[in-house]
Coordinates of C-alpha atoms and ligand atoms in Angstrom, one line a residue:
Chain R
X1354 CA -5.4 -37.3 20.3
X1355 CA -4.9 -36.5 23.9
X1356 CA -5.2 -39.3 26.5
X1357 CA -6.0 -38.7 30.2
X1358 CA -2.3 -38.5 31.2
X1359 CA -1.0 -35.9 28.7
X1360 CA -0.5 -32.4 30.0
X1361 CA -2.1 -29.5 28.2
X1362 CA -0.9 -26.0 27.4
X1363 CA -1.9 -23.0 25.4
X1364 CA -1.2 -22.5 21.7
X1365 CA -2.5 -19.1 21.2
X1366 CA -6.1 -19.5 22.4
X1367 CA -6.2 -23.2 21.6
X1368 CA -5.3 -25.8 24.2
X1369 CA -2.9 -28.4 22.9
X1370 CA -0.8 -31.2 24.4
X1371 CA 2.4 -30.0 25.9
X1372 CA 4.8 -32.1 23.7
X1373 CA 2.9 -30.9 20.7
X1374 CA 3.4 -27.2 21.3
X1375 CA 7.1 -27.0 20.6
X1376 CA 6.6 -28.5 17.1
X1377 CA 3.5 -26.3 16.4
X1378 CA 5.6 -23.2 17.4
X1379 CA 8.4 -24.4 15.2
X1380 CA 5.9 -24.8 12.4
X1381 CA 4.7 -21.2 12.8
X1382 CA 8.3 -19.8 12.6
X1383 CA 9.3 -22.1 9.9
X1384 CA 6.5 -20.7 7.7
X1385 CA 7.3 -17.1 8.5
X1386 CA 11.1 -17.3 8.6
X1387 CA 11.8 -15.9 5.1
X1388 CA 9.5 -12.9 5.4
X1389 CA 10.0 -12.5 9.1
X1390 CA 12.0 -9.2 9.0
X1391 CA 9.7 -7.5 6.5
X1392 CA 6.7 -8.5 8.6
X1393 CA 8.3 -7.2 11.8
X1394 CA 8.8 -3.8 10.2
X1395 CA 5.3 -3.8 8.7
X1396 CA 3.6 -5.0 11.9
X1397 CA 5.3 -2.6 14.3
X1398 CA 5.8 0.2 11.8
X1399 CA 9.5 -0.1 12.5
X1400 CA 9.1 0.6 16.2
X1401 CA 10.4 -2.9 17.1
X1402 CA 13.9 -1.5 16.1
X1403 CA 13.6 1.1 18.8
X1404 CA 12.4 -1.5 21.4
X1405 CA 15.4 -3.6 20.5
X1406 CA 17.8 -0.6 20.8
X1407 CA 16.4 0.2 24.2
X1408 CA 17.2 -3.4 25.2
X1409 CA 20.7 -3.2 24.0
X1410 CA 21.2 0.2 25.6
X1411 CA 20.2 -1.4 28.9
X1412 CA 22.4 -4.5 28.5
X1413 CA 25.7 -2.9 29.6
X1414 CA 27.7 -4.9 27.0
X1415 CA 31.4 -4.4 27.0
X1416 CA 34.5 -5.7 25.1
X1417 CA 35.1 -9.3 26.2
X1418 CA 31.6 -10.1 27.3
X1419 CA 29.9 -13.3 26.5
X1420 CA 26.3 -12.7 25.4
X1421 CA 23.5 -15.2 24.7
X1422 CA 20.8 -13.9 22.3
X1423 CA 18.2 -16.5 23.1
X1424 CA 15.3 -17.1 20.7
X1425 CA 17.4 -14.8 18.7
X1426 CA 15.7 -15.6 15.4
X1427 CA 17.2 -13.7 12.5
X1428 CA 19.8 -12.1 14.7
X1429 CA 18.8 -8.4 15.0
X1430 CA 20.3 -8.1 18.5
X1431 CA 23.3 -10.4 17.7
X1432 CA 24.6 -8.1 15.0
X1433 CA 25.0 -5.2 17.4
X1434 CA 26.2 -7.2 20.3
X1435 CA 28.9 -8.8 18.1
X1436 CA 30.4 -5.3 17.5
X1437 CA 30.0 -4.2 21.1
X1438 CA 31.8 -7.2 22.6
X1439 CA 34.5 -7.1 20.0
X1440 CA 37.0 -9.8 19.0
X1441 CA 37.7 -10.8 22.6
X1442 CA 34.0 -11.3 23.4
X1443 CA 31.5 -13.8 22.0
X1444 CA 27.8 -13.9 21.1
X1445 CA 25.8 -17.0 20.9
X1446 CA 22.7 -16.8 18.8
X1447 CA 20.4 -19.6 20.0
X1448 CA 17.0 -20.6 18.6
X1449 CA 14.9 -23.7 18.6
X1450 CA 14.2 -23.3 14.9
X1451 CA 16.8 -24.2 12.3
X1452 CA 15.2 -22.1 9.5
X1453 CA 15.3 -18.9 11.6
X1454 CA 19.0 -19.6 12.4
X1455 CA 19.8 -20.0 8.7
X1456 CA 18.1 -16.8 7.7
X1457 CA 20.0 -15.2 10.6
X1458 CA 23.3 -16.7 9.5
X1459 CA 22.9 -15.3 6.0
X1460 CA 21.8 -11.9 7.2
X1461 CA 24.7 -11.6 9.6
X1462 CA 27.2 -12.7 6.9
X1463 CA 25.9 -10.0 4.5
X1464 CA 26.2 -7.4 7.3
X1465 CA 29.9 -8.4 7.6
X1466 CA 29.3 -9.9 11.1
X1467 CA 31.5 -12.9 11.5
X1468 CA 34.2 -14.3 13.8
X1469 CA 32.7 -13.9 17.3
X1470 CA 29.2 -15.3 16.6
X1471 CA 28.2 -18.9 17.2
X1472 CA 24.9 -20.4 16.1
X1473 CA 23.3 -23.0 18.3
X1474 CA 20.0 -24.7 17.9
X1475 CA 18.6 -25.0 21.4
X1476 CA 15.5 -25.1 23.4
X1477 CA 15.2 -22.3 26.0
X1478 CA 13.9 -24.8 28.5
X1479 CA 17.0 -26.9 28.4
X1480 CA 20.0 -24.7 27.5
X1481 CA 23.0 -26.8 26.4
X1482 CA 25.5 -24.6 28.2
X1483 CA 27.6 -25.0 31.3
X1484 CA 26.6 -23.2 34.6
X1485 CA 27.8 -19.6 34.9
X1486 CA 28.7 -19.1 31.2
X1487 CA 27.2 -15.7 30.1
X1488 CA 27.5 -12.1 31.2
X1489 CA 24.3 -11.1 29.5
X1490 CA 21.3 -13.0 28.3
X1491 CA 18.6 -11.4 26.1
X1492 CA 15.4 -13.0 25.0
X1493 CA 13.5 -10.7 22.7
X1494 CA 9.9 -11.6 21.7
X1495 CA 10.8 -15.2 22.4
X1496 CA 9.6 -16.1 25.9
X1497 CA 5.9 -16.0 25.0
X1498 CA 6.5 -18.9 22.6
X1499 CA 8.1 -21.1 25.2
X1500 CA 5.9 -23.8 26.6
X1501 CA 7.3 -24.0 30.2
X1502 CA 8.4 -20.4 30.9
X1503 CA 9.4 -21.1 34.5
X1504 CA 11.6 -23.9 33.4
X1505 CA 13.1 -21.6 30.7
X1506 CA 13.8 -18.8 33.2
X1507 CA 15.4 -21.2 35.6
X1508 CA 17.6 -22.5 32.8
X1509 CA 18.7 -19.0 31.9
X1510 CA 19.5 -18.3 35.6
X1511 CA 21.7 -21.4 35.6
X1512 CA 23.8 -20.4 32.6
X1513 CA 24.2 -16.8 33.7
X1514 CA 27.4 -15.8 35.5
X1515 CA 27.1 -14.3 39.0
X1516 CA 26.9 -10.5 38.4
X1517 CA 25.3 -11.2 35.0
X1518 CA 21.9 -9.9 33.9
X1519 CA 18.9 -11.2 32.0
X1520 CA 16.8 -8.9 29.7
X1521 CA 13.4 -10.1 28.6
X1522 CA 11.8 -8.0 25.9
X1523 CA 8.2 -9.1 25.3
X1524 CA 4.8 -7.9 24.5
X1525 CA 2.9 -7.0 27.6
X1526 CA -0.2 -5.3 28.9
X1527 CA -1.0 -1.8 27.7
X1528 CA -1.4 0.5 30.7
X1529 CA -4.2 2.6 29.1
X1530 CA -7.7 1.4 28.3
X1531 CA -7.9 3.1 24.9
X1532 CA -4.6 1.8 23.8
X1533 CA -5.7 -1.7 24.7
X1534 CA -8.7 -1.3 22.4
X1535 CA -6.7 0.1 19.4
X1536 CA -4.2 -2.6 19.9
X1537 CA -6.8 -5.4 20.0
X1538 CA -8.4 -4.1 16.8
X1539 CA -5.0 -3.9 15.2
X1540 CA -3.7 -7.3 16.2
X1541 CA -6.9 -9.3 15.7
X1542 CA -8.2 -7.6 12.5
X1543 CA -5.4 -5.8 10.7
X1544 CA -2.5 -8.1 11.5
X1545 CA -3.8 -11.4 10.2
X1546 CA -4.9 -9.6 7.0
X1547 CA -1.4 -8.2 6.6
X1548 CA 0.0 -11.6 7.3
X1549 CA -2.2 -13.0 4.5
X1550 CA -1.2 -10.3 2.0
X1551 CA 2.5 -10.3 2.6
X1552 CA 3.4 -13.8 3.8
X1553 CA 0.2 -15.5 2.5
X1554 CA -0.1 -16.9 6.0
X1555 CA -3.0 -15.4 8.1
X1556 CA -3.0 -18.3 10.5
X1557 CA 0.5 -17.8 11.8
X1558 CA -0.1 -14.2 12.5
X1559 CA -3.4 -15.0 14.2
X1560 CA -1.4 -17.2 16.4
X1561 CA 1.1 -14.4 17.1
X1562 CA -1.8 -12.1 18.1
X1563 CA -3.3 -14.7 20.4
X1564 CA 0.0 -15.7 22.0
X1565 CA 0.6 -12.1 22.9
X1566 CA -2.6 -11.9 24.8
X1567 CA -1.9 -15.1 26.7
X1568 CA 1.5 -13.9 27.9
X1569 CA 1.8 -12.9 31.6
X1570 CA 1.5 -9.2 32.4
X1571 CA 4.3 -7.1 33.8
X1572 CA 4.0 -8.0 37.5
X1573 CA 3.4 -11.6 36.9
X1574 CA 6.5 -12.0 34.8
X1575 CA 8.5 -10.0 37.3
X1576 CA 7.5 -12.5 40.1
X1577 CA 8.2 -15.4 37.9
X1578 CA 11.7 -14.2 37.4
X1579 CA 12.1 -13.7 41.2
X1580 CA 10.8 -17.2 41.9
X1581 CA 13.7 -18.8 40.0
X1582 CA 16.3 -16.6 41.8
X1583 CA 16.7 -13.3 39.9
X1584 CA 17.3 -10.3 42.0
X1585 CA 16.9 -6.5 41.6
X1586 CA 14.2 -7.4 39.2
X1587 CA 12.6 -4.4 37.4
X1588 CA 10.6 -3.6 34.3
X1589 CA 10.2 -0.7 32.0
X1590 CA 7.1 -0.1 29.9
X1591 CA 7.7 0.9 26.3
X1592 CA 5.1 2.4 24.0
X1593 CA 2.4 2.5 26.7
X1594 CA 3.1 -1.1 27.9
X1595 CA 2.5 -2.7 24.5
X1596 CA 6.0 -4.0 25.2
X1597 CA 7.9 -4.2 28.4
X1598 CA 11.6 -4.8 29.1
X1599 CA 12.2 -6.9 32.3
X1600 CA 15.6 -6.9 33.8
X1601 CA 17.0 -9.2 36.5
X1602 CA 20.4 -10.0 38.0
X1603 CA 22.1 -13.1 39.3
X1604 CA 24.3 -12.5 42.3
Chain K
X253 CA 7.9 5.7 22.1
X254 CA 11.6 5.7 23.2
X255 CA 12.5 9.2 22.0
X256 CA 16.2 9.1 22.7
X257 CA 16.5 5.8 20.9
X258 CA 14.8 7.4 17.8
X259 CA 17.5 10.1 18.0
X260 CA 20.4 7.6 18.4
X261 CA 19.1 5.4 15.6
X262 CA 18.7 8.3 13.2
X263 CA 22.1 9.7 14.1
X264 CA 23.8 6.3 13.9
X265 CA 22.5 5.5 10.4
X266 CA 23.3 9.0 9.1
X267 CA 26.9 8.9 10.4
X268 CA 27.6 5.4 9.1
X269 CA 26.2 6.3 5.7
X270 CA 28.4 9.4 5.5
X271 CA 31.5 7.4 6.6
X272 CA 30.7 4.8 4.0
X273 CA 30.9 7.4 1.2
X274 CA 34.7 7.7 1.8
X275 CA 36.5 4.5 0.9
X276 CA 39.3 5.4 3.3
X277 CA 37.0 5.4 6.3
X278 CA 37.5 1.7 7.0
X279 CA 41.2 2.2 7.3
X280 CA 40.8 5.2 9.5
X281 CA 38.3 3.4 11.8
X282 CA 40.6 0.5 12.4
X283 CA 42.9 2.0 15.1
X284 CA 39.8 3.3 16.9
X285 CA 38.2 -0.2 17.2
X286 CA 37.0 -1.0 20.7
X287 CA 37.1 2.6 21.8
X288 CA 34.2 4.3 23.5
X289 CA 33.4 7.9 23.5
X290 CA 30.5 9.4 25.5
X291 CA 28.9 12.6 24.3
X292 CA 26.9 14.3 27.0
X293 CA 24.7 16.9 25.4
X294 CA 23.4 19.2 28.1
X295 CA 20.0 19.2 26.5
X296 CA 19.6 15.4 26.8
X297 CA 18.8 13.4 29.9
X298 CA 21.3 10.7 29.1
X299 CA 24.7 10.6 27.3
X300 CA 25.2 9.1 23.9
X301 CA 27.9 6.4 23.9
X302 CA 29.7 6.0 20.5
X303 CA 31.3 2.6 20.3
X304 CA 33.8 2.1 17.5
X305 CA 34.3 -1.1 15.5
X306 CA 34.2 -1.5 11.7
X307 CA 31.4 1.1 12.1
X308 CA 30.0 3.3 14.8
X309 CA 27.2 2.1 17.1
X310 CA 25.5 4.7 19.2
X311 CA 24.0 3.7 22.5
X312 CA 21.9 5.7 24.9
X313 CA 23.6 4.8 28.2
X314 CA 25.9 6.0 30.9
X315 CA 28.4 3.1 31.0
X316 CA 32.0 4.1 31.6
X317 CA 33.6 5.5 28.4
X318 CA 37.3 6.0 27.5
X319 CA 36.5 9.6 27.0
X320 CA 33.6 11.8 28.1
X321 CA 32.8 15.0 26.3
X322 CA 30.2 17.4 27.7
X323 CA 28.8 20.3 25.8
X324 CA 25.7 22.0 24.6
X325 CA 24.2 21.4 21.2
X326 CA 25.1 24.8 19.9
X327 CA 28.8 23.9 20.3
X328 CA 28.4 20.7 18.4
X329 CA 29.2 21.9 14.9
X330 CA 32.5 23.4 16.0
X331 CA 33.8 20.0 17.1
X332 CA 34.8 19.0 13.5
X333 CA 37.6 21.5 13.7
X334 CA 40.1 19.8 16.0
X335 CA 42.3 22.8 16.1
X336 CA 39.5 24.6 18.0
X337 CA 39.2 22.1 20.8
X338 CA 41.6 23.7 23.2
X339 CA 40.0 27.1 22.6
X340 CA 36.5 25.7 23.3
X341 CA 37.8 24.1 26.5
X342 CA 39.3 27.4 27.6
X343 CA 36.0 29.1 27.1
X344 CA 34.4 26.3 29.1
X345 CA 32.0 25.5 26.3
X346 CA 33.4 22.0 26.2
X347 CA 34.7 19.7 28.9
X348 CA 36.7 16.6 28.2
X349 CA 37.4 13.9 30.7
X350 CA 39.6 10.8 30.1
X351 CA 41.5 10.0 26.9
X352 CA 41.9 13.4 25.2
X353 CA 43.8 11.9 22.3
X354 CA 40.7 9.8 21.4
X355 CA 38.6 12.9 21.2
X356 CA 41.1 14.4 18.8
X357 CA 41.4 11.2 16.7
X358 CA 37.7 11.1 16.3
X359 CA 37.4 14.7 15.4
X360 CA 40.1 14.1 12.8
X361 CA 38.2 11.1 11.4
X362 CA 35.4 13.4 10.4
X363 CA 37.5 16.3 9.4
X364 CA 39.5 14.1 6.9
X365 CA 36.4 12.8 5.3
X366 CA 36.8 13.3 1.6
X367 CA 33.5 13.0 -0.1
X368 CA 32.9 14.0 -3.6
X369 CA 29.2 14.7 -3.4
X370 CA 29.0 15.6 -7.1
X371 CA 30.4 12.2 -8.0
X372 CA 27.9 10.4 -5.8
X373 CA 25.0 12.2 -7.2
X374 CA 26.2 11.8 -10.8
X375 CA 26.1 8.0 -10.3
X376 CA 22.3 8.3 -10.1
X377 CA 21.7 11.3 -12.4
X378 CA 24.5 11.7 -15.0
X379 CA 27.1 14.5 -15.0
X380 CA 25.1 17.4 -16.3
X381 CA 22.4 17.2 -13.7
X382 CA 25.1 16.7 -11.0
X383 CA 26.9 19.8 -12.1
X384 CA 23.7 21.9 -11.9
X385 CA 22.7 20.3 -8.7
X386 CA 26.1 21.2 -7.2
X387 CA 25.4 24.9 -7.9
X388 CA 21.9 24.7 -6.5
X389 CA 23.3 23.0 -3.4
X390 CA 25.9 25.7 -2.9
X391 CA 23.3 28.4 -3.2
X392 CA 20.9 26.6 -1.0
X393 CA 23.4 25.9 1.7
X394 CA 23.2 29.5 2.9
X395 CA 19.4 29.2 3.2
X396 CA 19.8 25.9 4.9
X397 CA 22.2 27.1 7.6
X398 CA 19.7 29.7 8.5
X399 CA 17.0 27.1 8.7
X400 CA 19.3 24.7 10.6
X401 CA 19.6 27.2 13.5
X402 CA 15.9 27.3 13.8
X403 CA 15.5 23.5 13.7
X404 CA 18.2 23.1 16.2
X405 CA 16.4 25.4 18.6
X406 CA 13.1 23.5 18.1
X407 CA 14.8 20.1 18.5
X408 CA 16.4 21.2 21.7
X409 CA 13.2 22.4 23.1
X410 CA 11.4 19.2 22.1
X411 CA 14.1 16.9 23.6
X412 CA 14.6 18.9 26.7
X413 CA 11.2 18.0 28.0
X414 CA 9.3 14.9 26.7
X415 CA 5.9 16.3 27.5
X416 CA 3.3 13.8 28.2
X417 CA 0.4 14.4 25.8
X418 CA -2.8 15.2 27.7
X419 CA -6.1 14.2 26.3
X420 CA -9.2 15.7 27.9
X421 CA -11.3 13.0 29.6
X422 CA -14.4 13.6 27.4
X423 CA -12.5 13.3 24.2
X424 CA -11.0 10.0 25.4
X425 CA -14.4 8.6 26.3
X426 CA -15.8 9.5 22.9
X427 CA -12.7 8.0 21.3
X428 CA -13.4 4.7 23.3
X429 CA -17.0 4.7 22.1
X430 CA -15.9 5.3 18.5
X431 CA -13.5 2.4 18.8
X432 CA -16.1 0.1 20.1
X433 CA -18.3 1.0 17.1
X434 CA -15.5 0.5 14.7
X435 CA -14.7 -2.9 16.2
X436 CA -18.4 -3.9 15.8
X437 CA -18.4 -2.7 12.2
X438 CA -15.2 -4.5 11.4
X439 CA -16.7 -7.7 12.8
X440 CA -19.9 -7.3 10.8
X441 CA -17.8 -6.7 7.7
X442 CA -15.8 -9.8 8.5
X443 CA -19.0 -11.9 8.7
X444 CA -20.2 -10.5 5.4
X445 CA -17.0 -11.3 3.7
X446 CA -17.1 -14.8 5.2
X447 CA -20.7 -15.1 4.0
X448 CA -19.9 -13.8 0.5
X449 CA -16.9 -16.1 0.2
X450 CA -19.0 -19.2 1.1
X451 CA -21.6 -18.1 -1.5
X452 CA -18.8 -17.8 -4.0
X453 CA -17.5 -21.2 -3.2
X454 CA -20.8 -22.9 -3.4
X455 CA -21.5 -21.4 -6.8
Ligands
SAM2229 C1 9.2 -13.6 17.4 S1 10.8 -14.4 17.1 C2 11.9 -13.3 17.8 C3 13.2 -13.3 17.1 C4 14.2 -12.2 17.5 N1 14.6 -12.3 18.9 C5 13.6 -10.8 17.3 O1 13.3 -10.1 18.2 O2 13.5 -10.5 16.1 C6 10.6 -15.7 18.3 C7 11.7 -16.8 18.2 O3 11.6 -17.7 19.3 C8 12.0 -19.0 18.8 N2 11.6 -19.9 19.8 C9 10.3 -20.3 20.1 N3 10.3 -21.2 21.1 C10 11.6 -21.4 21.5 C11 12.2 -22.2 22.5 N4 11.5 -23.0 23.3 N5 13.5 -22.1 22.6 C12 14.3 -21.3 21.8 N6 13.7 -20.5 20.9 C13 12.4 -20.6 20.7 C14 11.4 -19.1 17.5 O4 12.0 -20.0 16.7 C15 11.6 -17.6 16.9 O5 12.8 -17.5 16.2

């Protein structure tokens, strides 16, 4: 399968060829798209809603702003941003996976969100937007699935307007030992079983658990953001560091 | 857990549900679209920002609003009576900065809410039950308002200081050991299930 020249990367705990990963990730989200929202609620006991609220509260969105909800999936953040930026603003929901975008489109239509939302199938590593386009970029629970995170962060930096901010909401490293242990138990034992019961898909959830562990910790991600140019970079631990919100500005 | 976000989420869903019960709400919300009102409750560390569109979104953030209202929680219930606003300001229980008209419009929005609770309940239960329930609710509301004062006090205390929960070191170590044991047992169980499944398959 892999010849001497191909580059390798992580897919959960497995090592796979780089050009294979994108399609394997797509496969995972393709298989979970329909049940994605239910699983989110079950897995996090609804707390993911509060983490997302915290992200939106930190975004500083105002009427007229242009927002990119990257790896936006089924559009949880998009719905709220769409109301906050109003008819003079715009929200772009971008995701690599067409099935997720479609579930998102239906959901937003049912919520009565239309008009200022655009749906774009895009890879975070090569964003198809002009330089200096957005006031705000959010990527919630998306960065850990991206193959080349540095490239993706640089791409986000490029399309952000000067004065704009990037918010990265992602699983991170629990700050307490005991919490780490509960969390490991939960995500490697309980989660895949739940995935099996509800979505009949233990493997995808096993992948999710593994990908969470492979993701860079708080300080590593902060320095990765700084390396591509972000300034005033900070992070805020949520729920004991199970999740962290990183914030950085482009000036 | 982000405690203020739990509060804003709960409040937001309650307010929008109540608004949705009056079919005129959509019409009354329209002129307010795009407006932002910040409510600074003295008991909370950050203001709540009410953003108006076809519904109301509540953010926990101190971005610049069109109108900023500061008050303590105990004054909150009196806000629905817009005729009282000037009196409250005079008594310095309430301060309003910015677009005063916006504060009054919003107060009016809630005051004009016309919700036939009996009607809504009857949709689920039938008229007779709704009628009786109406009476029970009226009798109960007295009791409730007494309770509400208590809850309000407790809520205020709880929100004023998000106390970190301290666990004694010994308890924590024991907990860690228990967890390790549990993990081992789960793994063992996993193996047994795997073994049993393979037996079943080979039968
Ligand atoms: C866990 S979901 C998060 C969805 C949404 N933001 C939320 O918080 O509910 C991750 C999303 O990232 C998308 N994704 C994975 N790799 C991507 C990439 N390279 N570029 C853009 N989106 C990607 C997946 O298709 C999926 O919809």
